[in-house]
Amino acid sequence: MTWLITGGAGYIGAHVARAMTEAGERVVALDDLSAGYPARLPSDVPLVEGSSLDGALLKRVLAEYGVTGVVHLAARKQVAESVAQPTRYYRENVGGLATLLEAVAEAGVGRFLFSSSAAVYGNPDVELITEDTPCAPVNPYGETKLTGEWLVRAAGRAHGISTVCLRYFNVAGAATPELADTGVFNIVPMVFDRLTRDEAPRIFGDDYPTPDGTCVRDYIHVADLAEAHLAAARRLVDRESGDGDLTVNIGRGEGVSVRELITVIGEVTGDRRTPVVEARRPGDAPRAVASAARAAEKLGWTARRGVREMAESAWRGWLLHHGQ
């Protein structure tokens, strides 16, 4: 097997590339470097600079490297940006996926792993979100991920491609400081950024119907997420394992409130200042926690790392990239 990882030089992509190569898989990365960094990739992983919208490039890469499976991670992924620029999100997330699937079908590549998101569910009022929970995304980003799942499954049926869609919950942490998330878009780096600027962390709403009034989320260590990709890729290779297509939540199945997370970050950083409570943000669900049962059953995978390890590893990466 040779796996093409689109978005392979990104935060998640580089972790997936590392996990797969360390497990003995052959990997080639494609990345437009809008958010990726070549130095993140293992030295023996070829990097092709380009976009999944470039059909001619995709065909050359699939042929040149003898690609037999694809892990598609490349996408725009900021909710607020998707609200402001919906056409861009549909063009890049859905259009890029369609272009890639056309090239994959033409090349006879038989295995396709799609990076989806818990954003496909919207804001369901349930204790645990299962893969059968109705999907009702509340922003263009979530819409493009759900549309992407439909497209992946349809292409799989039409062209005999085995597919897996992984619905990530909230990703944090780093396998090594060098691979840490350098953006300030998710809650952990957002808290680090506030502390680094000598400002208190912010909590958006403390009057939700949860034990401490703040939103509850399911956080997954990016190294666990990468191992889930490896497990899914190997399931795709093992055609005896069953499903021609599979959709799986990737989370820990445990809820952590925003206040609890900020407390852990304070213990890790030594900065325990009291958070500032601000107004709720539109669209935030009180609770979003995965059922992890299907991942354990179908992939033989469960998360091994906890929230403290996420915070500690992310902090080491923050200090490396942003200084003291």
PDB file of C-alpha atoms in Angstrom:
ATOM      1  CA  MET A   1       0.000   0.000   0.000  1.00  0.00           C
ATOM      2  CA  THR A   2       1.015   3.591  -0.688  1.00  0.00           C
ATOM      3  CA  TRP A   3      -1.156   6.246   0.952  1.00  0.00           C
ATOM      4  CA  LEU A   4      -1.650   9.793  -0.292  1.00  0.00           C
ATOM      5  CA  ILE A   5      -2.381  12.154   2.618  1.00  0.00           C
ATOM      6  CA  THR A   6      -3.883  15.435   1.452  1.00  0.00           C
ATOM      7  CA  GLY A   7      -3.215  18.248   3.910  1.00  0.00           C
ATOM      8  CA  GLY A   8      -0.300  16.104   5.053  1.00  0.00           C
ATOM      9  CA  ALA A   9       1.861  18.985   6.296  1.00  0.00           C
ATOM     10  CA  GLY A  10      -0.905  20.353   8.528  1.00  0.00           C
ATOM     11  CA  TYR A  11      -1.354  19.903  12.268  1.00  0.00           C
ATOM     12  CA  ILE A  12      -3.440  16.735  12.022  1.00  0.00           C
ATOM     13  CA  GLY A  13      -1.966  15.585   8.709  1.00  0.00           C
ATOM     14  CA  ALA A  14       1.594  15.514   9.988  1.00  0.00           C
ATOM     15  CA  HIS A  15       0.526  13.444  12.996  1.00  0.00           C
ATOM     16  CA  VAL A  16      -1.230  10.993  10.680  1.00  0.00           C
ATOM     17  CA  ALA A  17       1.828  10.822   8.399  1.00  0.00           C
ATOM     18  CA  ARG A  18       4.059  10.124  11.376  1.00  0.00           C
ATOM     19  CA  ALA A  19       1.783   7.412  12.813  1.00  0.00           C
ATOM     20  CA  MET A  20       1.446   5.664   9.476  1.00  0.00           C
ATOM     21  CA  THR A  21       5.144   5.760   8.573  1.00  0.00           C
ATOM     22  CA  GLU A  22       6.155   4.558  12.034  1.00  0.00           C
ATOM     23  CA  ALA A  23       3.788   1.625  11.497  1.00  0.00           C
ATOM     24  CA  GLY A  24       5.553   0.764   8.225  1.00  0.00           C
ATOM     25  CA  GLU A  25       3.128   2.308   5.740  1.00  0.00           C
ATOM     26  CA  ARG A  26       4.382   4.134   2.640  1.00  0.00           C
ATOM     27  CA  VAL A  27       3.118   7.720   2.537  1.00  0.00           C
ATOM     28  CA  VAL A  28       3.219  10.706   0.190  1.00  0.00           C
ATOM     29  CA  ALA A  29       1.844  14.092   1.270  1.00  0.00           C
ATOM     30  CA  LEU A  30       0.012  16.718  -0.763  1.00  0.00           C
ATOM     31  CA  ASP A  31      -0.388  20.186   0.748  1.00  0.00           C
ATOM     32  CA  ASP A  32      -0.887  23.713  -0.584  1.00  0.00           C
ATOM     33  CA  LEU A  33       1.030  24.992   2.500  1.00  0.00           C
ATOM     34  CA  SER A  34      -1.643  27.565   3.329  1.00  0.00           C
ATOM     35  CA  ALA A  35      -1.602  26.181   6.878  1.00  0.00           C
ATOM     36  CA  GLY A  36       0.977  23.408   6.591  1.00  0.00           C
ATOM     37  CA  TYR A  37       4.729  23.357   7.193  1.00  0.00           C
ATOM     38  CA  PRO A  38       7.093  20.960   5.376  1.00  0.00           C
ATOM     39  CA  ALA A  39       9.292  20.593   8.473  1.00  0.00           C
ATOM     40  CA  ARG A  40       6.473  18.768  10.251  1.00  0.00           C
ATOM     41  CA  LEU A  41       6.738  15.773   7.939  1.00  0.00           C
ATOM     42  CA  PRO A  42       9.048  12.796   8.493  1.00  0.00           C
ATOM     43  CA  SER A  43      12.160  13.137   6.331  1.00  0.00           C
ATOM     44  CA  ASP A  44      11.293  10.090   4.236  1.00  0.00           C
ATOM     45  CA  VAL A  45       7.805  11.338   3.268  1.00  0.00           C
ATOM     46  CA  PRO A  46       7.719  13.055  -0.139  1.00  0.00           C
ATOM     47  CA  LEU A  47       5.814  16.350  -0.179  1.00  0.00           C
ATOM     48  CA  VAL A  48       4.013  17.560  -3.299  1.00  0.00           C
ATOM     49  CA  GLU A  49       2.971  21.205  -3.085  1.00  0.00           C
ATOM     50  CA  GLY A  50      -0.459  21.710  -4.592  1.00  0.00           C
ATOM     51  CA  SER A  51      -4.208  21.733  -4.142  1.00  0.00           C
ATOM     52  CA  SER A  52      -6.883  19.043  -4.276  1.00  0.00           C
ATOM     53  CA  LEU A  53      -8.637  21.368  -6.746  1.00  0.00           C
ATOM     54  CA  ASP A  54      -5.872  20.680  -9.296  1.00  0.00           C
ATOM     55  CA  GLY A  55      -7.131  17.600 -11.121  1.00  0.00           C
ATOM     56  CA  ALA A  56      -4.150  17.291 -13.448  1.00  0.00           C
ATOM     57  CA  LEU A  57      -1.723  17.383 -10.518  1.00  0.00           C
ATOM     58  CA  LEU A  58      -3.725  14.788  -8.609  1.00  0.00           C
ATOM     59  CA  LYS A  59      -3.666  12.390 -11.562  1.00  0.00           C
ATOM     60  CA  ARG A  60       0.124  12.778 -11.877  1.00  0.00           C
ATOM     61  CA  VAL A  61       0.699  12.189  -8.165  1.00  0.00           C
ATOM     62  CA  LEU A  62      -1.543   9.118  -8.028  1.00  0.00           C
ATOM     63  CA  ALA A  63       0.276   7.614 -11.020  1.00  0.00           C
ATOM     64  CA  GLU A  64       3.833   8.645 -10.147  1.00  0.00           C
ATOM     65  CA  TYR A  65       3.718   7.274  -6.607  1.00  0.00           C
ATOM     66  CA  GLY A  66       1.522   4.261  -7.330  1.00  0.00           C
ATOM     67  CA  VAL A  67      -1.038   5.388  -4.757  1.00  0.00           C
ATOM     68  CA  THR A  68      -3.409   2.656  -3.597  1.00  0.00           C
ATOM     69  CA  GLY A  69      -5.245   4.518  -0.813  1.00  0.00           C
ATOM     70  CA  VAL A  70      -6.086   8.128   0.057  1.00  0.00           C
ATOM     71  CA  VAL A  71      -6.472   9.901   3.409  1.00  0.00           C
ATOM     72  CA  HIS A  72      -8.226  13.188   2.631  1.00  0.00           C
ATOM     73  CA  LEU A  73      -7.600  15.820   5.301  1.00  0.00           C
ATOM     74  CA  ALA A  74      -7.183  18.979   3.225  1.00  0.00           C
ATOM     75  CA  ALA A  75     -10.017  21.442   3.948  1.00  0.00           C
ATOM     76  CA  ARG A  76     -10.909  24.852   5.284  1.00  0.00           C
ATOM     77  CA  LYS A  77     -12.058  24.348   8.876  1.00  0.00           C
ATOM     78  CA  GLN A  78     -12.900  27.599  10.697  1.00  0.00           C
ATOM     79  CA  VAL A  79     -16.574  27.948  11.570  1.00  0.00           C
ATOM     80  CA  ALA A  80     -16.684  31.757  11.683  1.00  0.00           C
ATOM     81  CA  GLU A  81     -14.793  31.992   8.392  1.00  0.00           C
ATOM     82  CA  SER A  82     -17.248  29.561   6.807  1.00  0.00           C
ATOM     83  CA  VAL A  83     -20.150  31.801   7.820  1.00  0.00           C
ATOM     84  CA  ALA A  84     -18.424  34.815   6.259  1.00  0.00           C
ATOM     85  CA  GLN A  85     -17.165  32.967   3.152  1.00  0.00           C
ATOM     86  CA  PRO A  86     -19.590  30.113   2.405  1.00  0.00           C
ATOM     87  CA  THR A  87     -18.839  29.942  -1.323  1.00  0.00           C
ATOM     88  CA  ARG A  88     -15.127  29.554  -0.626  1.00  0.00           C
ATOM     89  CA  TYR A  89     -15.858  26.710   1.795  1.00  0.00           C
ATOM     90  CA  TYR A  90     -18.086  24.891  -0.654  1.00  0.00           C
ATOM     91  CA  ARG A  91     -15.587  25.430  -3.486  1.00  0.00           C
ATOM     92  CA  GLU A  92     -12.558  24.175  -1.558  1.00  0.00           C
ATOM     93  CA  ASN A  93     -14.093  21.565   0.754  1.00  0.00           C
ATOM     94  CA  VAL A  94     -16.660  20.066  -1.607  1.00  0.00           C
ATOM     95  CA  GLY A  95     -15.166  21.013  -4.974  1.00  0.00           C
ATOM     96  CA  GLY A  96     -11.707  19.819  -3.948  1.00  0.00           C
ATOM     97  CA  LEU A  97     -13.156  16.541  -2.710  1.00  0.00           C
ATOM     98  CA  ALA A  98     -15.096  16.011  -5.956  1.00  0.00           C
ATOM     99  CA  THR A  99     -11.964  16.655  -8.025  1.00  0.00           C
ATOM    100  CA  LEU A 100      -9.974  14.231  -5.894  1.00  0.00           C
ATOM    101  CA  LEU A 101     -12.612  11.505  -6.083  1.00  0.00           C
ATOM    102  CA  GLU A 102     -12.728  11.822  -9.888  1.00  0.00           C
ATOM    103  CA  ALA A 103      -8.958  11.311 -10.033  1.00  0.00           C
ATOM    104  CA  VAL A 104      -9.154   8.424  -7.552  1.00  0.00           C
ATOM    105  CA  ALA A 105     -11.860   6.669  -9.574  1.00  0.00           C
ATOM    106  CA  GLU A 106      -9.977   7.146 -12.854  1.00  0.00           C
ATOM    107  CA  ALA A 107      -6.771   5.773 -11.315  1.00  0.00           C
ATOM    108  CA  GLY A 108      -8.531   2.745  -9.859  1.00  0.00           C
ATOM    109  CA  VAL A 109      -7.608   3.588  -6.267  1.00  0.00           C
ATOM    110  CA  GLY A 110      -9.812   1.380  -4.098  1.00  0.00           C
ATOM    111  CA  ARG A 111      -9.568   2.843  -0.587  1.00  0.00           C
ATOM    112  CA  PHE A 112     -10.591   6.291   0.653  1.00  0.00           C
ATOM    113  CA  LEU A 113     -10.530   7.707   4.194  1.00  0.00           C
ATOM    114  CA  PHE A 114     -12.370  11.016   4.682  1.00  0.00           C
ATOM    115  CA  SER A 115     -11.759  13.525   7.463  1.00  0.00           C
ATOM    116  CA  SER A 116     -15.211  14.567   8.648  1.00  0.00           C
ATOM    117  CA  SER A 117     -16.321  16.375  11.793  1.00  0.00           C
ATOM    118  CA  ALA A 118     -18.749  16.320  14.696  1.00  0.00           C
ATOM    119  CA  ALA A 119     -19.975  19.595  13.170  1.00  0.00           C
ATOM    120  CA  VAL A 120     -22.221  17.460  10.942  1.00  0.00           C
ATOM    121  CA  TYR A 121     -24.483  16.837  13.949  1.00  0.00           C
ATOM    122  CA  GLY A 122     -25.189  20.484  14.752  1.00  0.00           C
ATOM    123  CA  ASN A 123     -26.494  20.855  18.303  1.00  0.00           C
ATOM    124  CA  PRO A 124     -28.323  17.624  19.232  1.00  0.00           C
ATOM    125  CA  ASP A 125     -29.888  17.458  22.681  1.00  0.00           C
ATOM    126  CA  VAL A 126     -28.543  14.035  23.665  1.00  0.00           C
ATOM    127  CA  GLU A 127     -26.251  12.691  26.372  1.00  0.00           C
ATOM    128  CA  LEU A 128     -23.991  10.868  23.912  1.00  0.00           C
ATOM    129  CA  ILE A 129     -23.856  11.472  20.160  1.00  0.00           C
ATOM    130  CA  THR A 130     -23.902   8.194  18.243  1.00  0.00           C
ATOM    131  CA  GLU A 131     -23.279   7.802  14.539  1.00  0.00           C
ATOM    132  CA  ASP A 132     -27.048   7.374  14.148  1.00  0.00           C
ATOM    133  CA  THR A 133     -27.837  10.739  15.755  1.00  0.00           C
ATOM    134  CA  PRO A 134     -29.555  12.861  13.068  1.00  0.00           C
ATOM    135  CA  CYS A 135     -27.236  15.258  11.253  1.00  0.00           C
ATOM    136  CA  ALA A 136     -28.337  18.906  11.236  1.00  0.00           C
ATOM    137  CA  PRO A 137     -25.271  21.152  10.770  1.00  0.00           C
ATOM    138  CA  VAL A 138     -25.692  24.786  11.826  1.00  0.00           C
ATOM    139  CA  ASN A 139     -22.917  26.428   9.775  1.00  0.00           C
ATOM    140  CA  PRO A 140     -21.424  26.139   6.276  1.00  0.00           C
ATOM    141  CA  TYR A 141     -18.351  24.294   7.558  1.00  0.00           C
ATOM    142  CA  GLY A 142     -20.520  21.508   8.988  1.00  0.00           C
ATOM    143  CA  GLU A 143     -22.626  21.513   5.822  1.00  0.00           C
ATOM    144  CA  THR A 144     -19.555  20.957   3.652  1.00  0.00           C
ATOM    145  CA  LYS A 145     -18.447  18.044   5.822  1.00  0.00           C
ATOM    146  CA  LEU A 146     -21.859  16.389   5.646  1.00  0.00           C
ATOM    147  CA  THR A 147     -22.033  16.980   1.889  1.00  0.00           C
ATOM    148  CA  GLY A 148     -18.542  15.521   1.673  1.00  0.00           C
ATOM    149  CA  GLU A 149     -19.673  12.347   3.427  1.00  0.00           C
ATOM    150  CA  TRP A 150     -22.563  11.969   0.982  1.00  0.00           C
ATOM    151  CA  LEU A 151     -20.198  12.432  -1.939  1.00  0.00           C
ATOM    152  CA  VAL A 152     -17.636   9.963  -0.594  1.00  0.00           C
ATOM    153  CA  ARG A 153     -20.261   7.275  -0.084  1.00  0.00           C
ATOM    154  CA  ALA A 154     -21.844   7.873  -3.498  1.00  0.00           C
ATOM    155  CA  ALA A 155     -18.455   7.662  -5.236  1.00  0.00           C
ATOM    156  CA  GLY A 156     -17.659   4.536  -3.270  1.00  0.00           C
ATOM    157  CA  ARG A 157     -20.841   2.842  -4.445  1.00  0.00           C
ATOM    158  CA  ALA A 158     -20.409   3.980  -8.048  1.00  0.00           C
ATOM    159  CA  HIS A 159     -16.751   3.021  -8.419  1.00  0.00           C
ATOM    160  CA  GLY A 160     -16.252   0.159  -5.964  1.00  0.00           C
ATOM    161  CA  ILE A 161     -14.181   2.214  -3.527  1.00  0.00           C
ATOM    162  CA  SER A 162     -14.101   1.137   0.129  1.00  0.00           C
ATOM    163  CA  THR A 163     -14.628   4.227   2.301  1.00  0.00           C
ATOM    164  CA  VAL A 164     -14.414   5.366   5.906  1.00  0.00           C
ATOM    165  CA  CYS A 165     -15.616   8.721   7.255  1.00  0.00           C
ATOM    166  CA  LEU A 166     -14.144   9.743  10.623  1.00  0.00           C
ATOM    167  CA  ARG A 167     -16.146  12.331  12.548  1.00  0.00           C
ATOM    168  CA  TYR A 168     -13.647  14.116  14.804  1.00  0.00           C
ATOM    169  CA  PHE A 169     -14.654  15.782  18.024  1.00  0.00           C
ATOM    170  CA  ASN A 170     -12.391  18.473  19.619  1.00  0.00           C
ATOM    171  CA  VAL A 171      -8.731  17.862  18.788  1.00  0.00           C
ATOM    172  CA  ALA A 172      -5.911  19.051  21.080  1.00  0.00           C
ATOM    173  CA  GLY A 173      -2.363  18.250  22.144  1.00  0.00           C
ATOM    174  CA  ALA A 174       0.756  17.247  20.227  1.00  0.00           C
ATOM    175  CA  ALA A 175       2.832  14.087  19.865  1.00  0.00           C
ATOM    176  CA  THR A 176       5.980  16.249  19.972  1.00  0.00           C
ATOM    177  CA  PRO A 177       6.381  20.029  20.442  1.00  0.00           C
ATOM    178  CA  GLU A 178       7.440  20.391  16.807  1.00  0.00           C
ATOM    179  CA  LEU A 179       4.082  19.037  15.608  1.00  0.00           C
ATOM    180  CA  ALA A 180       1.934  21.313  17.780  1.00  0.00           C
ATOM    181  CA  ASP A 181      -0.926  23.395  16.436  1.00  0.00           C
ATOM    182  CA  THR A 182       0.446  26.855  15.620  1.00  0.00           C
ATOM    183  CA  GLY A 183      -2.944  28.463  14.976  1.00  0.00           C
ATOM    184  CA  VAL A 184      -5.067  30.253  17.568  1.00  0.00           C
ATOM    185  CA  PHE A 185      -8.492  28.962  16.574  1.00  0.00           C
ATOM    186  CA  ASN A 186      -9.246  26.171  19.058  1.00  0.00           C
ATOM    187  CA  ILE A 187      -9.864  26.546  22.775  1.00  0.00           C
ATOM    188  CA  VAL A 188      -6.509  25.307  24.132  1.00  0.00           C
ATOM    189  CA  PRO A 189      -4.278  27.630  22.044  1.00  0.00           C
ATOM    190  CA  MET A 190      -6.822  30.416  22.562  1.00  0.00           C
ATOM    191  CA  VAL A 191      -6.338  30.123  26.341  1.00  0.00           C
ATOM    192  CA  PHE A 192      -2.550  29.966  25.914  1.00  0.00           C
ATOM    193  CA  ASP A 193      -2.680  33.101  23.779  1.00  0.00           C
ATOM    194  CA  ARG A 194      -4.611  35.004  26.443  1.00  0.00           C
ATOM    195  CA  LEU A 195      -2.218  33.931  29.196  1.00  0.00           C
ATOM    196  CA  THR A 196       0.833  34.787  27.101  1.00  0.00           C
ATOM    197  CA  ARG A 197      -0.578  38.296  26.617  1.00  0.00           C
ATOM    198  CA  ASP A 198      -1.134  38.571  30.399  1.00  0.00           C
ATOM    199  CA  GLU A 199      -4.901  38.388  30.013  1.00  0.00           C
ATOM    200  CA  ALA A 200      -7.432  36.146  31.726  1.00  0.00           C
ATOM    201  CA  PRO A 201      -8.982  33.286  29.733  1.00  0.00           C
ATOM    202  CA  ARG A 202     -12.500  33.864  28.446  1.00  0.00           C
ATOM    203  CA  ILE A 203     -15.576  31.722  29.002  1.00  0.00           C
ATOM    204  CA  PHE A 204     -18.457  32.361  26.639  1.00  0.00           C
ATOM    205  CA  GLY A 205     -21.488  31.797  28.810  1.00  0.00           C
ATOM    206  CA  ASP A 206     -21.747  30.194  32.258  1.00  0.00           C
ATOM    207  CA  ASP A 207     -25.520  29.726  32.368  1.00  0.00           C
ATOM    208  CA  TYR A 208     -25.862  26.555  30.301  1.00  0.00           C
ATOM    209  CA  PRO A 209     -27.792  23.556  31.690  1.00  0.00           C
ATOM    210  CA  THR A 210     -24.587  21.733  32.654  1.00  0.00           C
ATOM    211  CA  PRO A 211     -23.063  20.934  36.077  1.00  0.00           C
ATOM    212  CA  ASP A 212     -20.938  24.126  36.214  1.00  0.00           C
ATOM    213  CA  GLY A 213     -22.890  26.198  33.697  1.00  0.00           C
ATOM    214  CA  THR A 214     -20.235  26.052  30.952  1.00  0.00           C
ATOM    215  CA  CYS A 215     -20.310  24.068  27.726  1.00  0.00           C
ATOM    216  CA  VAL A 216     -19.245  20.416  27.874  1.00  0.00           C
ATOM    217  CA  ARG A 217     -17.146  18.937  25.070  1.00  0.00           C
ATOM    218  CA  ASP A 218     -15.329  15.744  24.135  1.00  0.00           C
ATOM    219  CA  TYR A 219     -11.585  16.371  23.682  1.00  0.00           C
ATOM    220  CA  ILE A 220      -9.364  13.950  21.766  1.00  0.00           C
ATOM    221  CA  HIS A 221      -5.561  13.940  21.756  1.00  0.00           C
ATOM    222  CA  VAL A 222      -4.229  14.389  18.223  1.00  0.00           C
ATOM    223  CA  ALA A 223      -1.896  11.404  18.679  1.00  0.00           C
ATOM    224  CA  ASP A 224      -4.928   9.229  19.486  1.00  0.00           C
ATOM    225  CA  LEU A 225      -6.658  10.678  16.433  1.00  0.00           C
ATOM    226  CA  ALA A 226      -3.667   9.749  14.270  1.00  0.00           C
ATOM    227  CA  GLU A 227      -3.769   6.196  15.609  1.00  0.00           C
ATOM    228  CA  ALA A 228      -7.473   6.061  14.715  1.00  0.00           C
ATOM    229  CA  HIS A 229      -6.537   6.936  11.127  1.00  0.00           C
ATOM    230  CA  LEU A 230      -4.018   4.108  11.073  1.00  0.00           C
ATOM    231  CA  ALA A 231      -6.627   1.684  12.398  1.00  0.00           C
ATOM    232  CA  ALA A 232      -9.153   2.869   9.792  1.00  0.00           C
ATOM    233  CA  ALA A 233      -6.609   2.616   6.973  1.00  0.00           C
ATOM    234  CA  ARG A 234      -5.772  -0.939   7.940  1.00  0.00           C
ATOM    235  CA  ARG A 235      -9.446  -1.813   8.080  1.00  0.00           C
ATOM    236  CA  LEU A 236      -9.788  -0.547   4.508  1.00  0.00           C
ATOM    237  CA  VAL A 237      -6.955  -2.844   3.435  1.00  0.00           C
ATOM    238  CA  ASP A 238      -8.574  -5.818   5.178  1.00  0.00           C
ATOM    239  CA  ARG A 239     -11.536  -6.366   2.875  1.00  0.00           C
ATOM    240  CA  GLU A 240     -12.579  -9.323   5.031  1.00  0.00           C
ATOM    241  CA  SER A 241     -13.597  -6.869   7.763  1.00  0.00           C
ATOM    242  CA  GLY A 242     -16.961  -6.128   6.243  1.00  0.00           C
ATOM    243  CA  ASP A 243     -18.443  -2.720   5.530  1.00  0.00           C
ATOM    244  CA  GLY A 244     -17.906  -1.209   2.097  1.00  0.00           C
ATOM    245  CA  ASP A 245     -18.414   2.095   3.832  1.00  0.00           C
ATOM    246  CA  LEU A 246     -18.106   2.970   7.507  1.00  0.00           C
ATOM    247  CA  THR A 247     -18.792   6.127   9.512  1.00  0.00           C
ATOM    248  CA  VAL A 248     -17.212   6.446  12.955  1.00  0.00           C
ATOM    249  CA  ASN A 249     -17.050   9.028  15.733  1.00  0.00           C
ATOM    250  CA  ILE A 250     -13.553   9.765  17.016  1.00  0.00           C
ATOM    251  CA  GLY A 251     -13.714  10.953  20.608  1.00  0.00           C
ATOM    252  CA  ARG A 252     -13.071   9.772  24.149  1.00  0.00           C
ATOM    253  CA  GLY A 253     -16.720   9.426  25.133  1.00  0.00           C
ATOM    254  CA  GLU A 254     -16.105  11.664  28.153  1.00  0.00           C
ATOM    255  CA  GLY A 255     -17.306  15.206  28.671  1.00  0.00           C
ATOM    256  CA  VAL A 256     -15.110  18.008  30.025  1.00  0.00           C
ATOM    257  CA  SER A 257     -16.533  21.453  30.701  1.00  0.00           C
ATOM    258  CA  VAL A 258     -14.845  24.626  29.505  1.00  0.00           C
ATOM    259  CA  ARG A 259     -14.248  25.652  33.117  1.00  0.00           C
ATOM    260  CA  GLU A 260     -12.719  22.270  33.951  1.00  0.00           C
ATOM    261  CA  LEU A 261     -10.431  22.495  30.921  1.00  0.00           C
ATOM    262  CA  ILE A 262      -9.271  25.997  31.843  1.00  0.00           C
ATOM    263  CA  THR A 263      -8.553  24.773  35.393  1.00  0.00           C
ATOM    264  CA  VAL A 264      -6.325  21.992  34.007  1.00  0.00           C
ATOM    265  CA  ILE A 265      -4.552  24.485  31.734  1.00  0.00           C
ATOM    266  CA  GLY A 266      -3.959  26.738  34.747  1.00  0.00           C
ATOM    267  CA  GLU A 267      -2.370  23.866  36.665  1.00  0.00           C
ATOM    268  CA  VAL A 268      -0.146  22.969  33.687  1.00  0.00           C
ATOM    269  CA  THR A 269       0.983  26.533  32.957  1.00  0.00           C
ATOM    270  CA  GLY A 270       1.116  27.745  36.557  1.00  0.00           C
ATOM    271  CA  ASP A 271      -1.175  30.643  35.619  1.00  0.00           C
ATOM    272  CA  ARG A 272      -4.376  30.099  37.591  1.00  0.00           C
ATOM    273  CA  ARG A 273      -6.030  33.460  37.087  1.00  0.00           C
ATOM    274  CA  THR A 274      -9.827  33.516  37.188  1.00  0.00           C
ATOM    275  CA  PRO A 275     -11.492  33.362  33.763  1.00  0.00           C
ATOM    276  CA  VAL A 276     -13.590  36.265  32.511  1.00  0.00           C
ATOM    277  CA  VAL A 277     -17.179  35.295  31.712  1.00  0.00           C
ATOM    278  CA  GLU A 278     -18.606  36.872  28.579  1.00  0.00           C
ATOM    279  CA  ALA A 279     -21.880  36.468  26.679  1.00  0.00           C
ATOM    280  CA  ARG A 280     -22.742  33.206  24.999  1.00  0.00           C
ATOM    281  CA  ARG A 281     -21.633  32.743  21.401  1.00  0.00           C
ATOM    282  CA  PRO A 282     -24.397  32.017  18.895  1.00  0.00           C
ATOM    283  CA  GLY A 283     -24.700  28.339  18.036  1.00  0.00           C
ATOM    284  CA  ASP A 284     -22.753  26.856  20.952  1.00  0.00           C
ATOM    285  CA  ALA A 285     -24.396  23.639  22.146  1.00  0.00           C
ATOM    286  CA  PRO A 286     -24.536  22.995  25.907  1.00  0.00           C
ATOM    287  CA  ARG A 287     -23.094  19.498  25.460  1.00  0.00           C
ATOM    288  CA  ALA A 288     -21.417  17.569  22.629  1.00  0.00           C
ATOM    289  CA  VAL A 289     -19.874  14.257  23.675  1.00  0.00           C
ATOM    290  CA  ALA A 290     -19.251  11.264  21.423  1.00  0.00           C
ATOM    291  CA  SER A 291     -20.283   7.700  21.825  1.00  0.00           C
ATOM    292  CA  ALA A 292     -16.988   5.890  21.197  1.00  0.00           C
ATOM    293  CA  ALA A 293     -18.491   2.406  21.060  1.00  0.00           C
ATOM    294  CA  ARG A 294     -18.471   1.971  17.277  1.00  0.00           C
ATOM    295  CA  ALA A 295     -14.800   2.967  17.007  1.00  0.00           C
ATOM    296  CA  ALA A 296     -13.910   0.310  19.555  1.00  0.00           C
ATOM    297  CA  GLU A 297     -16.060  -2.315  17.831  1.00  0.00           C
ATOM    298  CA  LYS A 298     -15.240  -1.606  14.193  1.00  0.00           C
ATOM    299  CA  LEU A 299     -11.686  -0.265  14.392  1.00  0.00           C
ATOM    300  CA  GLY A 300     -10.404  -1.916  17.551  1.00  0.00           C
ATOM    301  CA  TRP A 301      -9.399   1.588  18.663  1.00  0.00           C
ATOM    302  CA  THR A 302      -9.950   3.553  21.857  1.00  0.00           C
ATOM    303  CA  ALA A 303      -8.362   6.806  22.999  1.00  0.00           C
ATOM    304  CA  ARG A 304      -5.513   6.345  25.473  1.00  0.00           C
ATOM    305  CA  ARG A 305      -4.593   9.915  26.466  1.00  0.00           C
ATOM    306  CA  GLY A 306      -6.401  12.243  28.839  1.00  0.00           C
ATOM    307  CA  VAL A 307      -7.037  15.971  29.030  1.00  0.00           C
ATOM    308  CA  ARG A 308      -4.001  16.720  31.200  1.00  0.00           C
ATOM    309  CA  GLU A 309      -1.700  15.063  28.670  1.00  0.00           C
ATOM    310  CA  MET A 310      -3.359  17.117  25.929  1.00  0.00           C
ATOM    311  CA  ALA A 311      -2.767  20.346  27.855  1.00  0.00           C
ATOM    312  CA  GLU A 312       0.814  19.486  28.837  1.00  0.00           C
ATOM    313  CA  SER A 313       1.868  18.474  25.339  1.00  0.00           C
ATOM    314  CA  ALA A 314       0.137  21.467  23.756  1.00  0.00           C
ATOM    315  CA  TRP A 315       1.841  23.831  26.219  1.00  0.00           C
ATOM    316  CA  ARG A 316       5.281  22.446  25.353  1.00  0.00           C
ATOM    317  CA  GLY A 317       4.489  23.050  21.701  1.00  0.00           C
ATOM    318  CA  TRP A 318       3.195  26.565  22.414  1.00  0.00           C
ATOM    319  CA  LEU A 319       6.425  27.475  24.211  1.00  0.00           C
ATOM    320  CA  LEU A 320       8.513  26.122  21.340  1.00  0.00           C
ATOM    321  CA  HIS A 321       6.609  28.064  18.668  1.00  0.00           C
ATOM    322  CA  HIS A 322       5.674  31.195  20.603  1.00  0.00           C
ATOM    323  CA  GLY A 323       8.391  31.548  23.229  1.00  0.00           C
ATOM    324  CA  GLN A 324       7.989  32.289  26.948  1.00  0.00           C
TER     325      GLN A 324
END
